[in-house]
Amino acid sequence: MTLVPWVPHPEVWTLLFGTLALGWYTARVLEPKAVQVGYEPITRAQRVWFALGFASLWLASDWPMHDIAEDYLYAVHMVQHLLLSMLVPAAFVLATPRWLFELLIPPDSRVWRWFRTASRPLVAGLVFNALTMGLHWTSVVQWSADSAALHFAFHLAVFVSGLLRWMPVIGPIKEWRLGPPAQCIYLFSMSIVPTVPGGWLVFAESVVYPHYDTAYRLWGIDALSDQQAAGAIMKLFGGFVLWIIIAIIFGKWAAAEGRREREVQRALDLERLREAEERRRIEAETPDEDGELTFEDVSRAFAATTAPPEPRR
């Protein structure tokens, strides 16, 4: 047997169908009305991000990943959590136009103010990192495995904390975003905490989670190797991927700053050139008062004067 038996998950299908229906309703019904009042239409990139978010959510929530992650391999469980905390929230945030966000959460409402506070970098960072640390305690993992409702609540908390984490970087409300240098610092700070439980899992000498230390080993992977793989996945994807994003943000910011400086320097050079040409024109039209009197100067002076009238007799 290479895979776990197929098990239907109607609650997952309901969630996915609701997500797909919301996307269709937004594009077919809400978007035309939003465009009529002056908002921008949904872009092709936003449609692609929605499709990626939907596909990633389906992959992380349905068979076989959900079943393998829940009862057999903690490494697959780690991949599932990374999808739910990083890729899926980021994709849905990038897929959300501003007008839809303001429609779902009216500005100046109590929920808007709550969401604004919760998505501030310090608050979002603390919430996400606290969940990252707490959900890897041995007892918490066991509670999640024993209770389907608690398991769903943990996944929902991970997803919501992921949404809050990405708001200061790629959120639809541009005023809430950090500047590029601050984004790099923020994401770097977010990459540190996941390495702690990741390193703990990699270097542990015994199995940390009894729930995954079962007699049946899927694909012949022993429990300790599975645990070490989970730690490596968390360290690499929980931290290294963020460093790649930091490098991309910094590179784009540095390139934009370089272009801006070149444009400013070009404008200054053009202004200096115009000033120099204006000075040369004025100097060419103004006689040199300190120089010697020439025949041309006298001729111009005579030409500029008129003869006095003859006296009457």
mmCIF file with all atom_site columns, C-alpha atoms in Angstrom, residues 91-300:
data_model
loop_
_atom_site.group_PDB
_atom_site.id
_atom_site.type_symbol
_atom_site.label_atom_id
_atom_site.label_alt_id
_atom_site.label_comp_id
_atom_site.label_asym_id
_atom_site.label_entity_id
_atom_site.label_seq_id
_atom_site.pdbx_PDB_ins_code
_atom_site.Cartn_x
_atom_site.Cartn_y
_atom_site.Cartn_z
_atom_site.occupancy
_atom_site.B_iso_or_equiv
_atom_site.pdbx_formal_charge
_atom_site.auth_seq_id
_atom_site.auth_comp_id
_atom_site.auth_asym_id
_atom_site.auth_atom_id
_atom_site.pdbx_PDB_model_num
ATOM 1   C CA . ALA A 1 91  ? -2.286  34.111  -2.552  1.00 0.00 ? 91  ALA A CA 1
ATOM 2   C CA . PHE A 1 92  ? -5.704  35.196  -1.280  1.00 0.00 ? 92  PHE A CA 1
ATOM 3   C CA . VAL A 1 93  ? -4.330  38.542  -0.043  1.00 0.00 ? 93  VAL A CA 1
ATOM 4   C CA . LEU A 1 94  ? -2.801  39.208  -3.465  1.00 0.00 ? 94  LEU A CA 1
ATOM 5   C CA . ALA A 1 95  ? -6.074  38.168  -5.120  1.00 0.00 ? 95  ALA A CA 1
ATOM 6   C CA . THR A 1 96  ? -8.162  40.650  -3.112  1.00 0.00 ? 96  THR A CA 1
ATOM 7   C CA . PRO A 1 97  ? -8.778  44.075  -4.703  1.00 0.00 ? 97  PRO A CA 1
ATOM 8   C CA . ARG A 1 98  ? -9.149  47.017  -2.380  1.00 0.00 ? 98  ARG A CA 1
ATOM 9   C CA . TRP A 1 99  ? -12.812 47.578  -3.193  1.00 0.00 ? 99  TRP A CA 1
ATOM 10  C CA . LEU A 1 100 ? -13.650 43.991  -2.204  1.00 0.00 ? 100 LEU A CA 1
ATOM 11  C CA . PHE A 1 101 ? -11.792 44.326  1.090   1.00 0.00 ? 101 PHE A CA 1
ATOM 12  C CA . GLU A 1 102 ? -13.671 47.552  1.859   1.00 0.00 ? 102 GLU A CA 1
ATOM 13  C CA . LEU A 1 103 ? -16.947 45.871  0.904   1.00 0.00 ? 103 LEU A CA 1
ATOM 14  C CA . LEU A 1 104 ? -16.319 42.912  3.221   1.00 0.00 ? 104 LEU A CA 1
ATOM 15  C CA . ILE A 1 105 ? -15.028 45.125  6.042   1.00 0.00 ? 105 ILE A CA 1
ATOM 16  C CA . PRO A 1 106 ? -16.525 48.645  5.844   1.00 0.00 ? 106 PRO A CA 1
ATOM 17  C CA . PRO A 1 107 ? -13.998 51.392  6.624   1.00 0.00 ? 107 PRO A CA 1
ATOM 18  C CA . ASP A 1 108 ? -14.295 53.021  10.051  1.00 0.00 ? 108 ASP A CA 1
ATOM 19  C CA . SER A 1 109 ? -16.323 50.086  11.343  1.00 0.00 ? 109 SER A CA 1
ATOM 20  C CA . ARG A 1 110 ? -15.388 48.275  14.531  1.00 0.00 ? 110 ARG A CA 1
ATOM 21  C CA . VAL A 1 111 ? -14.164 45.242  12.563  1.00 0.00 ? 111 VAL A CA 1
ATOM 22  C CA . TRP A 1 112 ? -12.072 47.530  10.357  1.00 0.00 ? 112 TRP A CA 1
ATOM 23  C CA . ARG A 1 113 ? -10.390 49.069  13.401  1.00 0.00 ? 113 ARG A CA 1
ATOM 24  C CA . TRP A 1 114 ? -9.851  45.632  14.918  1.00 0.00 ? 114 TRP A CA 1
ATOM 25  C CA . PHE A 1 115 ? -8.344  44.288  11.710  1.00 0.00 ? 115 PHE A CA 1
ATOM 26  C CA . ARG A 1 116 ? -6.150  47.367  11.376  1.00 0.00 ? 116 ARG A CA 1
ATOM 27  C CA . THR A 1 117 ? -4.772  46.859  14.885  1.00 0.00 ? 117 THR A CA 1
ATOM 28  C CA . ALA A 1 118 ? -4.340  43.118  14.446  1.00 0.00 ? 118 ALA A CA 1
ATOM 29  C CA . SER A 1 119 ? -2.462  43.542  11.153  1.00 0.00 ? 119 SER A CA 1
ATOM 30  C CA . ARG A 1 120 ? 0.082   46.014  12.499  1.00 0.00 ? 120 ARG A CA 1
ATOM 31  C CA . PRO A 1 121 ? 3.571   44.497  12.200  1.00 0.00 ? 121 PRO A CA 1
ATOM 32  C CA . LEU A 1 122 ? 4.207   44.089  15.926  1.00 0.00 ? 122 LEU A CA 1
ATOM 33  C CA . VAL A 1 123 ? 0.805   42.546  16.690  1.00 0.00 ? 123 VAL A CA 1
ATOM 34  C CA . ALA A 1 124 ? 0.720   40.317  13.594  1.00 0.00 ? 124 ALA A CA 1
ATOM 35  C CA . GLY A 1 125 ? 4.274   39.159  14.228  1.00 0.00 ? 125 GLY A CA 1
ATOM 36  C CA . LEU A 1 126 ? 3.599   38.302  17.860  1.00 0.00 ? 126 LEU A CA 1
ATOM 37  C CA . VAL A 1 127 ? 0.386   36.416  17.045  1.00 0.00 ? 127 VAL A CA 1
ATOM 38  C CA . PHE A 1 128 ? 1.936   34.397  14.225  1.00 0.00 ? 128 PHE A CA 1
ATOM 39  C CA . ASN A 1 129 ? 5.120   33.518  16.109  1.00 0.00 ? 129 ASN A CA 1
ATOM 40  C CA . ALA A 1 130 ? 3.186   32.611  19.258  1.00 0.00 ? 130 ALA A CA 1
ATOM 41  C CA . LEU A 1 131 ? 1.056   30.185  17.232  1.00 0.00 ? 131 LEU A CA 1
ATOM 42  C CA . THR A 1 132 ? 4.147   28.797  15.521  1.00 0.00 ? 132 THR A CA 1
ATOM 43  C CA . MET A 1 133 ? 5.751   28.019  18.877  1.00 0.00 ? 133 MET A CA 1
ATOM 44  C CA . GLY A 1 134 ? 2.599   26.869  20.651  1.00 0.00 ? 134 GLY A CA 1
ATOM 45  C CA . LEU A 1 135 ? 1.320   24.484  17.984  1.00 0.00 ? 135 LEU A CA 1
ATOM 46  C CA . HIS A 1 136 ? 4.533   22.453  18.152  1.00 0.00 ? 136 HIS A CA 1
ATOM 47  C CA . TRP A 1 137 ? 4.276   21.547  21.816  1.00 0.00 ? 137 TRP A CA 1
ATOM 48  C CA . THR A 1 138 ? 3.858   17.813  22.267  1.00 0.00 ? 138 THR A CA 1
ATOM 49  C CA . SER A 1 139 ? 0.600   18.103  24.212  1.00 0.00 ? 139 SER A CA 1
ATOM 50  C CA . VAL A 1 140 ? -0.907  20.547  21.683  1.00 0.00 ? 140 VAL A CA 1
ATOM 51  C CA . VAL A 1 141 ? -0.121  18.205  18.783  1.00 0.00 ? 141 VAL A CA 1
ATOM 52  C CA . GLN A 1 142 ? -1.777  15.359  20.683  1.00 0.00 ? 142 GLN A CA 1
ATOM 53  C CA . TRP A 1 143 ? -4.885  17.450  21.464  1.00 0.00 ? 143 TRP A CA 1
ATOM 54  C CA . SER A 1 144 ? -5.171  18.366  17.817  1.00 0.00 ? 144 SER A CA 1
ATOM 55  C CA . ALA A 1 145 ? -4.943  14.718  16.802  1.00 0.00 ? 145 ALA A CA 1
ATOM 56  C CA . ASP A 1 146 ? -7.583  13.653  19.341  1.00 0.00 ? 146 ASP A CA 1
ATOM 57  C CA . SER A 1 147 ? -10.188 16.313  18.489  1.00 0.00 ? 147 SER A CA 1
ATOM 58  C CA . ALA A 1 148 ? -11.347 17.053  14.943  1.00 0.00 ? 148 ALA A CA 1
ATOM 59  C CA . ALA A 1 149 ? -12.978 20.329  16.061  1.00 0.00 ? 149 ALA A CA 1
ATOM 60  C CA . LEU A 1 150 ? -9.785  21.501  17.755  1.00 0.00 ? 150 LEU A CA 1
ATOM 61  C CA . HIS A 1 151 ? -7.773  20.425  14.729  1.00 0.00 ? 151 HIS A CA 1
ATOM 62  C CA . PHE A 1 152 ? -9.982  22.576  12.476  1.00 0.00 ? 152 PHE A CA 1
ATOM 63  C CA . ALA A 1 153 ? -9.761  25.505  14.933  1.00 0.00 ? 153 ALA A CA 1
ATOM 64  C CA . PHE A 1 154 ? -5.962  25.337  14.895  1.00 0.00 ? 154 PHE A CA 1
ATOM 65  C CA . HIS A 1 155 ? -5.895  25.308  11.092  1.00 0.00 ? 155 HIS A CA 1
ATOM 66  C CA . LEU A 1 156 ? -8.271  28.284  10.993  1.00 0.00 ? 156 LEU A CA 1
ATOM 67  C CA . ALA A 1 157 ? -6.074  30.168  13.463  1.00 0.00 ? 157 ALA A CA 1
ATOM 68  C CA . VAL A 1 158 ? -2.996  29.423  11.384  1.00 0.00 ? 158 VAL A CA 1
ATOM 69  C CA . PHE A 1 159 ? -4.716  30.691  8.230   1.00 0.00 ? 159 PHE A CA 1
ATOM 70  C CA . VAL A 1 160 ? -6.007  33.896  9.868   1.00 0.00 ? 160 VAL A CA 1
ATOM 71  C CA . SER A 1 161 ? -2.625  34.632  11.435  1.00 0.00 ? 161 SER A CA 1
ATOM 72  C CA . GLY A 1 162 ? -1.091  34.142  7.996   1.00 0.00 ? 162 GLY A CA 1
ATOM 73  C CA . LEU A 1 163 ? -3.485  36.733  6.544   1.00 0.00 ? 163 LEU A CA 1
ATOM 74  C CA . LEU A 1 164 ? -2.521  39.203  9.265   1.00 0.00 ? 164 LEU A CA 1
ATOM 75  C CA . ARG A 1 165 ? 1.177   38.517  8.737   1.00 0.00 ? 165 ARG A CA 1
ATOM 76  C CA . TRP A 1 166 ? 1.066   39.384  5.037   1.00 0.00 ? 166 TRP A CA 1
ATOM 77  C CA . MET A 1 167 ? -1.008  42.572  5.372   1.00 0.00 ? 167 MET A CA 1
ATOM 78  C CA . PRO A 1 168 ? 1.976   44.883  6.138   1.00 0.00 ? 168 PRO A CA 1
ATOM 79  C CA . VAL A 1 169 ? 3.755   43.567  3.035   1.00 0.00 ? 169 VAL A CA 1
ATOM 80  C CA . ILE A 1 170 ? 1.248   42.843  0.254   1.00 0.00 ? 170 ILE A CA 1
ATOM 81  C CA . GLY A 1 171 ? -2.121  43.842  1.710   1.00 0.00 ? 171 GLY A CA 1
ATOM 82  C CA . PRO A 1 172 ? -4.770  45.509  -0.507  1.00 0.00 ? 172 PRO A CA 1
ATOM 83  C CA . ILE A 1 173 ? -4.724  48.657  1.690   1.00 0.00 ? 173 ILE A CA 1
ATOM 84  C CA . LYS A 1 174 ? -1.525  50.379  0.572   1.00 0.00 ? 174 LYS A CA 1
ATOM 85  C CA . GLU A 1 175 ? -1.572  52.783  3.508   1.00 0.00 ? 175 GLU A CA 1
ATOM 86  C CA . TRP A 1 176 ? -1.141  49.816  5.839   1.00 0.00 ? 176 TRP A CA 1
ATOM 87  C CA . ARG A 1 177 ? 1.968   48.535  4.069   1.00 0.00 ? 177 ARG A CA 1
ATOM 88  C CA . LEU A 1 178 ? 5.480   49.094  5.316   1.00 0.00 ? 178 LEU A CA 1
ATOM 89  C CA . GLY A 1 179 ? 8.136   50.676  3.142   1.00 0.00 ? 179 GLY A CA 1
ATOM 90  C CA . PRO A 1 180 ? 10.517  48.237  1.392   1.00 0.00 ? 180 PRO A CA 1
ATOM 91  C CA . PRO A 1 181 ? 13.372  48.535  3.946   1.00 0.00 ? 181 PRO A CA 1
ATOM 92  C CA . ALA A 1 182 ? 10.925  48.047  6.834   1.00 0.00 ? 182 ALA A CA 1
ATOM 93  C CA . GLN A 1 183 ? 9.359   45.078  5.004   1.00 0.00 ? 183 GLN A CA 1
ATOM 94  C CA . CYS A 1 184 ? 12.776  43.412  4.814   1.00 0.00 ? 184 CYS A CA 1
ATOM 95  C CA . ILE A 1 185 ? 13.360  43.915  8.548   1.00 0.00 ? 185 ILE A CA 1
ATOM 96  C CA . TYR A 1 186 ? 9.848   42.693  9.358   1.00 0.00 ? 186 TYR A CA 1
ATOM 97  C CA . LEU A 1 187 ? 10.135  39.534  7.261   1.00 0.00 ? 187 LEU A CA 1
ATOM 98  C CA . PHE A 1 188 ? 13.609  38.790  8.618   1.00 0.00 ? 188 PHE A CA 1
ATOM 99  C CA . SER A 1 189 ? 12.240  38.954  12.158  1.00 0.00 ? 189 SER A CA 1
ATOM 100 C CA . MET A 1 190 ? 9.450   36.590  11.084  1.00 0.00 ? 190 MET A CA 1
ATOM 101 C CA . SER A 1 191 ? 12.002  34.087  9.772   1.00 0.00 ? 191 SER A CA 1
ATOM 102 C CA . ILE A 1 192 ? 13.839  33.662  13.069  1.00 0.00 ? 192 ILE A CA 1
ATOM 103 C CA . VAL A 1 193 ? 11.229  32.007  15.291  1.00 0.00 ? 193 VAL A CA 1
ATOM 104 C CA . PRO A 1 194 ? 10.386  29.063  12.939  1.00 0.00 ? 194 PRO A CA 1
ATOM 105 C CA . THR A 1 195 ? 14.022  27.951  13.076  1.00 0.00 ? 195 THR A CA 1
ATOM 106 C CA . VAL A 1 196 ? 13.709  27.277  16.826  1.00 0.00 ? 196 VAL A CA 1
ATOM 107 C CA . PRO A 1 197 ? 11.173  24.412  16.742  1.00 0.00 ? 197 PRO A CA 1
ATOM 108 C CA . GLY A 1 198 ? 12.665  23.343  13.423  1.00 0.00 ? 198 GLY A CA 1
ATOM 109 C CA . GLY A 1 199 ? 16.107  22.929  14.960  1.00 0.00 ? 199 GLY A CA 1
ATOM 110 C CA . TRP A 1 200 ? 14.565  21.220  17.987  1.00 0.00 ? 200 TRP A CA 1
ATOM 111 C CA . LEU A 1 201 ? 12.930  18.611  15.746  1.00 0.00 ? 201 LEU A CA 1
ATOM 112 C CA . VAL A 1 202 ? 16.059  18.071  13.656  1.00 0.00 ? 202 VAL A CA 1
ATOM 113 C CA . PHE A 1 203 ? 18.410  17.469  16.589  1.00 0.00 ? 203 PHE A CA 1
ATOM 114 C CA . ALA A 1 204 ? 16.040  15.619  18.938  1.00 0.00 ? 204 ALA A CA 1
ATOM 115 C CA . GLU A 1 205 ? 17.426  12.170  19.746  1.00 0.00 ? 205 GLU A CA 1
ATOM 116 C CA . SER A 1 206 ? 14.025  10.572  20.316  1.00 0.00 ? 206 SER A CA 1
ATOM 117 C CA . VAL A 1 207 ? 10.531  10.850  18.917  1.00 0.00 ? 207 VAL A CA 1
ATOM 118 C CA . VAL A 1 208 ? 8.852   13.985  20.234  1.00 0.00 ? 208 VAL A CA 1
ATOM 119 C CA . TYR A 1 209 ? 5.273   13.241  19.153  1.00 0.00 ? 209 TYR A CA 1
ATOM 120 C CA . PRO A 1 210 ? 3.947   9.815   20.222  1.00 0.00 ? 210 PRO A CA 1
ATOM 121 C CA . HIS A 1 211 ? 0.938   10.239  17.927  1.00 0.00 ? 211 HIS A CA 1
ATOM 122 C CA . TYR A 1 212 ? 3.196   9.789   14.896  1.00 0.00 ? 212 TYR A CA 1
ATOM 123 C CA . ASP A 1 213 ? 5.195   6.907   16.399  1.00 0.00 ? 213 ASP A CA 1
ATOM 124 C CA . THR A 1 214 ? 2.895   4.204   15.035  1.00 0.00 ? 214 THR A CA 1
ATOM 125 C CA . ALA A 1 215 ? 3.602   0.616   14.070  1.00 0.00 ? 215 ALA A CA 1
ATOM 126 C CA . TYR A 1 216 ? 2.579   1.138   10.460  1.00 0.00 ? 216 TYR A CA 1
ATOM 127 C CA . ARG A 1 217 ? 5.154   3.286   8.673   1.00 0.00 ? 217 ARG A CA 1
ATOM 128 C CA . LEU A 1 218 ? 4.007   4.842   5.416   1.00 0.00 ? 218 LEU A CA 1
ATOM 129 C CA . TRP A 1 219 ? 6.603   4.304   2.659   1.00 0.00 ? 219 TRP A CA 1
ATOM 130 C CA . GLY A 1 220 ? 8.882   2.708   5.243   1.00 0.00 ? 220 GLY A CA 1
ATOM 131 C CA . ILE A 1 221 ? 9.876   6.068   6.806   1.00 0.00 ? 221 ILE A CA 1
ATOM 132 C CA . ASP A 1 222 ? 10.676  5.606   10.487  1.00 0.00 ? 222 ASP A CA 1
ATOM 133 C CA . ALA A 1 223 ? 9.303   8.053   13.069  1.00 0.00 ? 223 ALA A CA 1
ATOM 134 C CA . LEU A 1 224 ? 12.636  9.708   13.908  1.00 0.00 ? 224 LEU A CA 1
ATOM 135 C CA . SER A 1 225 ? 13.527  10.312  10.244  1.00 0.00 ? 225 SER A CA 1
ATOM 136 C CA . ASP A 1 226 ? 10.032  11.677  9.674   1.00 0.00 ? 226 ASP A CA 1
ATOM 137 C CA . GLN A 1 227 ? 10.483  14.072  12.600  1.00 0.00 ? 227 GLN A CA 1
ATOM 138 C CA . GLN A 1 228 ? 13.891  15.235  11.360  1.00 0.00 ? 228 GLN A CA 1
ATOM 139 C CA . ALA A 1 229 ? 12.486  15.799  7.874   1.00 0.00 ? 229 ALA A CA 1
ATOM 140 C CA . ALA A 1 230 ? 9.689   17.892  9.375   1.00 0.00 ? 230 ALA A CA 1
ATOM 141 C CA . GLY A 1 231 ? 12.217  20.055  11.213  1.00 0.00 ? 231 GLY A CA 1
ATOM 142 C CA . ALA A 1 232 ? 14.302  20.516  8.079   1.00 0.00 ? 232 ALA A CA 1
ATOM 143 C CA . ILE A 1 233 ? 11.217  21.497  6.079   1.00 0.00 ? 233 ILE A CA 1
ATOM 144 C CA . MET A 1 234 ? 10.265  24.042  8.720   1.00 0.00 ? 234 MET A CA 1
ATOM 145 C CA . LYS A 1 235 ? 13.751  25.559  8.834   1.00 0.00 ? 235 LYS A CA 1
ATOM 146 C CA . LEU A 1 236 ? 14.153  25.720  5.054   1.00 0.00 ? 236 LEU A CA 1
ATOM 147 C CA . PHE A 1 237 ? 10.690  26.838  4.013   1.00 0.00 ? 237 PHE A CA 1
ATOM 148 C CA . GLY A 1 238 ? 9.787   28.723  7.182   1.00 0.00 ? 238 GLY A CA 1
ATOM 149 C CA . GLY A 1 239 ? 12.963  30.783  7.017   1.00 0.00 ? 239 GLY A CA 1
ATOM 150 C CA . PHE A 1 240 ? 14.799  30.379  3.731   1.00 0.00 ? 240 PHE A CA 1
ATOM 151 C CA . VAL A 1 241 ? 11.790  31.203  1.555   1.00 0.00 ? 241 VAL A CA 1
ATOM 152 C CA . LEU A 1 242 ? 11.294  34.426  3.509   1.00 0.00 ? 242 LEU A CA 1
ATOM 153 C CA . TRP A 1 243 ? 14.944  35.315  2.894   1.00 0.00 ? 243 TRP A CA 1
ATOM 154 C CA . ILE A 1 244 ? 14.377  34.875  -0.841  1.00 0.00 ? 244 ILE A CA 1
ATOM 155 C CA . ILE A 1 245 ? 11.378  37.210  -0.622  1.00 0.00 ? 245 ILE A CA 1
ATOM 156 C CA . ILE A 1 246 ? 13.512  39.697  1.327   1.00 0.00 ? 246 ILE A CA 1
ATOM 157 C CA . ALA A 1 247 ? 16.169  39.581  -1.405  1.00 0.00 ? 247 ALA A CA 1
ATOM 158 C CA . ILE A 1 248 ? 13.533  40.212  -4.091  1.00 0.00 ? 248 ILE A CA 1
ATOM 159 C CA . ILE A 1 249 ? 12.008  43.153  -2.182  1.00 0.00 ? 249 ILE A CA 1
ATOM 160 C CA . PHE A 1 250 ? 15.415  44.677  -1.488  1.00 0.00 ? 250 PHE A CA 1
ATOM 161 C CA . GLY A 1 251 ? 16.538  44.203  -5.085  1.00 0.00 ? 251 GLY A CA 1
ATOM 162 C CA . LYS A 1 252 ? 13.429  45.915  -6.478  1.00 0.00 ? 252 LYS A CA 1
ATOM 163 C CA . TRP A 1 253 ? 13.745  48.747  -3.955  1.00 0.00 ? 253 TRP A CA 1
ATOM 164 C CA . ALA A 1 254 ? 17.447  49.277  -4.732  1.00 0.00 ? 254 ALA A CA 1
ATOM 165 C CA . ALA A 1 255 ? 16.740  49.280  -8.479  1.00 0.00 ? 255 ALA A CA 1
ATOM 166 C CA . ALA A 1 256 ? 13.891  51.784  -8.033  1.00 0.00 ? 256 ALA A CA 1
ATOM 167 C CA . GLU A 1 257 ? 16.080  54.026  -5.870  1.00 0.00 ? 257 GLU A CA 1
ATOM 168 C CA . GLY A 1 258 ? 18.828  53.862  -8.487  1.00 0.00 ? 258 GLY A CA 1
ATOM 169 C CA . ARG A 1 259 ? 16.397  54.881  -11.241 1.00 0.00 ? 259 ARG A CA 1
ATOM 170 C CA . ARG A 1 260 ? 15.045  57.706  -9.109  1.00 0.00 ? 260 ARG A CA 1
ATOM 171 C CA . GLU A 1 261 ? 18.533  59.040  -8.385  1.00 0.00 ? 261 GLU A CA 1
ATOM 172 C CA . ARG A 1 262 ? 19.450  58.870  -12.064 1.00 0.00 ? 262 ARG A CA 1
ATOM 173 C CA . GLU A 1 263 ? 16.274  60.755  -13.004 1.00 0.00 ? 263 GLU A CA 1
ATOM 174 C CA . VAL A 1 264 ? 16.996  63.449  -10.402 1.00 0.00 ? 264 VAL A CA 1
ATOM 175 C CA . GLN A 1 265 ? 20.584  63.772  -11.619 1.00 0.00 ? 265 GLN A CA 1
ATOM 176 C CA . ARG A 1 266 ? 19.426  63.978  -15.228 1.00 0.00 ? 266 ARG A CA 1
ATOM 177 C CA . ALA A 1 267 ? 16.969  66.751  -14.326 1.00 0.00 ? 267 ALA A CA 1
ATOM 178 C CA . LEU A 1 268 ? 19.711  68.679  -12.500 1.00 0.00 ? 268 LEU A CA 1
ATOM 179 C CA . ASP A 1 269 ? 22.052  68.311  -15.469 1.00 0.00 ? 269 ASP A CA 1
ATOM 180 C CA . LEU A 1 270 ? 19.374  69.629  -17.850 1.00 0.00 ? 270 LEU A CA 1
ATOM 181 C CA . GLU A 1 271 ? 18.700  72.589  -15.552 1.00 0.00 ? 271 GLU A CA 1
ATOM 182 C CA . ARG A 1 272 ? 22.400  73.427  -15.383 1.00 0.00 ? 272 ARG A CA 1
ATOM 183 C CA . LEU A 1 273 ? 22.632  73.185  -19.168 1.00 0.00 ? 273 LEU A CA 1
ATOM 184 C CA . ARG A 1 274 ? 19.693  75.563  -19.618 1.00 0.00 ? 274 ARG A CA 1
ATOM 185 C CA . GLU A 1 275 ? 21.201  78.031  -17.151 1.00 0.00 ? 275 GLU A CA 1
ATOM 186 C CA . ALA A 1 276 ? 24.546  77.920  -18.957 1.00 0.00 ? 276 ALA A CA 1
ATOM 187 C CA . GLU A 1 277 ? 22.883  78.530  -22.340 1.00 0.00 ? 277 GLU A CA 1
ATOM 188 C CA . GLU A 1 278 ? 20.903  81.438  -20.884 1.00 0.00 ? 278 GLU A CA 1
ATOM 189 C CA . ARG A 1 279 ? 24.088  83.018  -19.514 1.00 0.00 ? 279 ARG A CA 1
ATOM 190 C CA . ARG A 1 280 ? 25.834  82.694  -22.876 1.00 0.00 ? 280 ARG A CA 1
ATOM 191 C CA . ARG A 1 281 ? 22.856  84.318  -24.627 1.00 0.00 ? 281 ARG A CA 1
ATOM 192 C CA . ILE A 1 282 ? 22.800  87.249  -22.214 1.00 0.00 ? 282 ILE A CA 1
ATOM 193 C CA . GLU A 1 283 ? 26.548  87.731  -22.497 1.00 0.00 ? 283 GLU A CA 1
ATOM 194 C CA . ALA A 1 284 ? 26.322  87.707  -26.307 1.00 0.00 ? 284 ALA A CA 1
ATOM 195 C CA . GLU A 1 285 ? 23.632  90.399  -26.300 1.00 0.00 ? 285 GLU A CA 1
ATOM 196 C CA . THR A 1 286 ? 25.288  92.642  -23.667 1.00 0.00 ? 286 THR A CA 1
ATOM 197 C CA . PRO A 1 287 ? 28.260  94.854  -24.741 1.00 0.00 ? 287 PRO A CA 1
ATOM 198 C CA . ASP A 1 288 ? 31.425  94.494  -22.774 1.00 0.00 ? 288 ASP A CA 1
ATOM 199 C CA . GLU A 1 289 ? 31.621  97.689  -20.723 1.00 0.00 ? 289 GLU A CA 1
ATOM 200 C CA . ASP A 1 290 ? 35.134  97.023  -19.538 1.00 0.00 ? 290 ASP A CA 1
ATOM 201 C CA . GLY A 1 291 ? 36.516  96.338  -22.999 1.00 0.00 ? 291 GLY A CA 1
ATOM 202 C CA . GLU A 1 292 ? 37.989  98.800  -25.618 1.00 0.00 ? 292 GLU A CA 1
ATOM 203 C CA . LEU A 1 293 ? 35.727  100.918 -27.794 1.00 0.00 ? 293 LEU A CA 1
ATOM 204 C CA . THR A 1 294 ? 35.559  99.419  -31.284 1.00 0.00 ? 294 THR A CA 1
ATOM 205 C CA . PHE A 1 295 ? 34.359  100.730 -34.652 1.00 0.00 ? 295 PHE A CA 1
ATOM 206 C CA . GLU A 1 296 ? 31.421  98.298  -34.486 1.00 0.00 ? 296 GLU A CA 1
ATOM 207 C CA . ASP A 1 297 ? 30.350  99.717  -31.102 1.00 0.00 ? 297 ASP A CA 1
ATOM 208 C CA . VAL A 1 298 ? 30.414  103.286 -32.497 1.00 0.00 ? 298 VAL A CA 1
ATOM 209 C CA . SER A 1 299 ? 28.487  102.285 -35.612 1.00 0.00 ? 299 SER A CA 1
ATOM 210 C CA . ARG A 1 300 ? 25.783  100.607 -33.520 1.00 0.00 ? 300 ARG A CA 1
#
